[in-house]
């Protein structure tokens, strides 16, 4: 969302040129989240999704956009993509401490998502000495 989309878009273009199957969905309005439109924009072949927030919500089950996307998928996926398995969703944070978010950081997010056991609730761009993620 917002400032991270430019860097993520550059990473997606480079990865697509190498033949990788990746995509980017840019959320422009956070709340109220248009759940039906969000899920409709995802192809039924979607296997995994990384949701990036530019904030940290200690004590919560996840950051705000991550939680809203999880709920949107839980409520809409089966109706819009019957028979397709629900994608795995992981959440992460970027740009904390005014750290710049770069295309290489976005590529690292895609690499994490493609791994056998993607890390959830991660932080990119800084050494998070509070949560160690």
mmCIF file of C-alpha atoms in Angstrom:
data_model
loop_
_atom_site.group_PDB
_atom_site.id
_atom_site.type_symbol
_atom_site.label_atom_id
_atom_site.label_comp_id
_atom_site.label_asym_id
_atom_site.label_seq_id
_atom_site.Cartn_x
_atom_site.Cartn_y
_atom_site.Cartn_z
ATOM 1 C CA UNK A 1 0.000 0.000 0.000
ATOM 2 C CA UNK A 2 1.180 3.504 -0.614
ATOM 3 C CA UNK A 3 4.896 4.128 -0.638
ATOM 4 C CA UNK A 4 5.918 0.476 -0.877
ATOM 5 C CA UNK A 5 4.124 -0.198 -4.160
ATOM 6 C CA UNK A 6 6.699 1.517 -6.364
ATOM 7 C CA UNK A 7 9.579 -0.622 -5.104
ATOM 8 C CA UNK A 8 7.445 -3.767 -5.108
ATOM 9 C CA UNK A 9 6.337 -3.056 -8.675
ATOM 10 C CA UNK A 10 9.966 -2.805 -9.827
ATOM 11 C CA UNK A 11 10.718 -6.146 -8.167
ATOM 12 C CA UNK A 12 7.661 -7.775 -9.758
ATOM 13 C CA UNK A 13 8.671 -6.570 -13.236
ATOM 14 C CA UNK A 14 12.202 -7.993 -12.806
ATOM 15 C CA UNK A 15 10.903 -11.320 -11.459
ATOM 16 C CA UNK A 16 8.326 -11.654 -14.248
ATOM 17 C CA UNK A 17 11.089 -11.023 -16.816
ATOM 18 C CA UNK A 18 12.925 -14.015 -15.302
ATOM 19 C CA UNK A 19 9.807 -16.155 -15.708
ATOM 20 C CA UNK A 20 8.712 -16.236 -12.065
ATOM 21 C CA UNK A 21 5.003 -16.371 -11.298
ATOM 22 C CA UNK A 22 4.454 -13.361 -9.060
ATOM 23 C CA UNK A 23 2.072 -10.447 -8.910
ATOM 24 C CA UNK A 24 1.240 -7.285 -7.037
ATOM 25 C CA UNK A 25 -2.094 -6.029 -5.790
ATOM 26 C CA UNK A 26 -1.967 -2.396 -4.753
ATOM 27 C CA UNK A 27 -4.475 -1.439 -2.066
ATOM 28 C CA UNK A 28 -5.413 2.216 -2.395
ATOM 29 C CA UNK A 29 -8.117 2.521 0.258
ATOM 30 C CA UNK A 30 -7.479 0.810 3.553
ATOM 31 C CA UNK A 31 -10.730 1.092 5.454
ATOM 32 C CA UNK A 32 -13.358 0.231 4.682
ATOM 33 C CA UNK A 33 -11.540 -2.551 2.816
ATOM 34 C CA UNK A 34 -13.387 -3.587 -0.337
ATOM 35 C CA UNK A 35 -13.203 -7.314 0.469
ATOM 36 C CA UNK A 36 -15.201 -8.538 -2.524
ATOM 37 C CA UNK A 37 -13.132 -6.485 -4.970
ATOM 38 C CA UNK A 38 -9.868 -7.497 -3.322
ATOM 39 C CA UNK A 39 -10.623 -11.215 -3.627
ATOM 40 C CA UNK A 40 -12.024 -10.767 -7.150
ATOM 41 C CA UNK A 41 -8.706 -9.193 -8.193
ATOM 42 C CA UNK A 42 -6.810 -12.320 -7.140
ATOM 43 C CA UNK A 43 -6.633 -15.190 -9.638
ATOM 44 C CA UNK A 44 -7.971 -18.549 -8.440
ATOM 45 C CA UNK A 45 -4.437 -19.920 -8.950
ATOM 46 C CA UNK A 46 -3.080 -17.717 -6.131
ATOM 47 C CA UNK A 47 -1.137 -19.923 -3.720
ATOM 48 C CA UNK A 48 0.400 -17.458 -1.269
ATOM 49 C CA UNK A 49 0.078 -13.801 -0.363
ATOM 50 C CA UNK A 50 2.411 -11.498 1.553
ATOM 51 C CA UNK A 51 0.701 -8.487 3.087
ATOM 52 C CA UNK A 52 2.996 -5.615 4.008
ATOM 53 C CA UNK A 53 2.114 -2.961 6.562
ATOM 54 C CA UNK A 54 4.156 0.111 7.393
ATOM 55 C CA UNK A 55 3.482 -0.068 11.097
ATOM 56 C CA UNK A 56 4.014 -2.356 14.046
ATOM 57 C CA UNK A 57 1.132 -3.428 16.283
ATOM 58 C CA UNK A 58 2.694 -5.118 19.312
ATOM 59 C CA UNK A 59 0.215 -7.211 21.226
ATOM 60 C CA UNK A 60 -2.041 -7.714 18.218
ATOM 61 C CA UNK A 61 -2.455 -10.864 16.132
ATOM 62 C CA UNK A 62 -0.993 -8.921 13.210
ATOM 63 C CA UNK A 63 -0.871 -5.541 11.577
ATOM 64 C CA UNK A 64 -4.122 -3.878 10.406
ATOM 65 C CA UNK A 65 -3.994 -4.555 6.651
ATOM 66 C CA UNK A 66 -2.795 -8.128 7.224
ATOM 67 C CA UNK A 67 -5.742 -8.851 9.528
ATOM 68 C CA UNK A 68 -8.239 -7.293 7.105
ATOM 69 C CA UNK A 69 -6.874 -9.334 4.173
ATOM 70 C CA UNK A 70 -7.046 -12.562 6.191
ATOM 71 C CA UNK A 71 -10.688 -11.846 7.039
ATOM 72 C CA UNK A 72 -11.521 -10.871 3.438
ATOM 73 C CA UNK A 73 -10.094 -14.158 2.153
ATOM 74 C CA UNK A 74 -11.843 -16.200 4.833
ATOM 75 C CA UNK A 75 -15.193 -14.619 3.999
ATOM 76 C CA UNK A 76 -14.992 -14.268 0.206
ATOM 77 C CA UNK A 77 -12.544 -16.802 -1.279
ATOM 78 C CA UNK A 78 -14.790 -19.882 -1.365
ATOM 79 C CA UNK A 79 -17.656 -17.922 -2.850
ATOM 80 C CA UNK A 80 -15.600 -16.288 -5.598
ATOM 81 C CA UNK A 81 -13.174 -19.150 -6.287
ATOM 82 C CA UNK A 82 -15.108 -22.349 -5.527
ATOM 83 C CA UNK A 83 -12.919 -25.429 -5.420
ATOM 84 C CA UNK A 84 -9.680 -23.435 -5.261
ATOM 85 C CA UNK A 85 -7.646 -23.853 -2.080
ATOM 86 C CA UNK A 86 -7.387 -20.828 0.177
ATOM 87 C CA UNK A 87 -3.987 -19.124 -0.308
ATOM 88 C CA UNK A 88 -1.464 -19.030 2.526
ATOM 89 C CA UNK A 89 -1.151 -15.504 3.940
ATOM 90 C CA UNK A 90 1.896 -14.094 5.701
ATOM 91 C CA UNK A 91 2.304 -10.605 7.055
ATOM 92 C CA UNK A 92 5.294 -8.369 7.350
ATOM 93 C CA UNK A 93 6.390 -4.863 8.120
ATOM 94 C CA UNK A 94 8.521 -2.515 6.048
ATOM 95 C CA UNK A 95 9.763 1.047 6.287
ATOM 96 C CA UNK A 96 9.971 1.115 10.069
ATOM 97 C CA UNK A 97 12.179 3.838 11.477
ATOM 98 C CA UNK A 98 11.872 5.718 8.160
ATOM 99 C CA UNK A 99 13.957 3.005 6.502
ATOM 100 C CA UNK A 100 13.686 3.067 2.711
ATOM 101 C CA UNK A 101 11.922 0.071 1.101
ATOM 102 C CA UNK A 102 13.833 -1.095 -1.975
ATOM 103 C CA UNK A 103 13.124 -3.539 -4.822
ATOM 104 C CA UNK A 104 15.698 -5.943 -3.344
ATOM 105 C CA UNK A 105 13.739 -5.991 -0.083
ATOM 106 C CA UNK A 106 10.583 -6.736 -2.071
ATOM 107 C CA UNK A 107 12.415 -9.603 -3.812
ATOM 108 C CA UNK A 108 13.322 -10.949 -0.368
ATOM 109 C CA UNK A 109 9.619 -10.912 0.539
ATOM 110 C CA UNK A 110 8.842 -12.966 -2.598
ATOM 111 C CA UNK A 111 11.702 -15.362 -1.776
ATOM 112 C CA UNK A 112 10.279 -15.833 1.713
ATOM 113 C CA UNK A 113 6.821 -16.457 0.261
ATOM 114 C CA UNK A 114 8.202 -19.105 -2.132
ATOM 115 C CA UNK A 115 10.030 -21.014 0.609
ATOM 116 C CA UNK A 116 8.684 -24.294 1.996
ATOM 117 C CA UNK A 117 7.937 -22.641 5.354
ATOM 118 C CA UNK A 118 7.467 -18.893 4.846
ATOM 119 C CA UNK A 119 8.170 -16.799 7.899
ATOM 120 C CA UNK A 120 5.142 -14.889 9.181
ATOM 121 C CA UNK A 121 5.146 -11.552 11.052
ATOM 122 C CA UNK A 122 8.550 -10.605 9.626
ATOM 123 C CA UNK A 123 10.238 -7.220 9.346
ATOM 124 C CA UNK A 124 12.226 -6.137 6.273
ATOM 125 C CA UNK A 125 14.863 -3.461 6.123
ATOM 126 C CA UNK A 126 15.886 -3.227 9.773
ATOM 127 C CA UNK A 127 17.173 -5.482 12.507
ATOM 128 C CA UNK A 128 14.094 -5.492 14.737
ATOM 129 C CA UNK A 129 15.779 -5.675 18.114
ATOM 130 C CA UNK A 130 12.448 -5.590 19.924
ATOM 131 C CA UNK A 131 10.667 -8.572 18.356
ATOM 132 C CA UNK A 132 13.723 -10.162 16.678
ATOM 133 C CA UNK A 133 11.721 -10.762 13.490
#
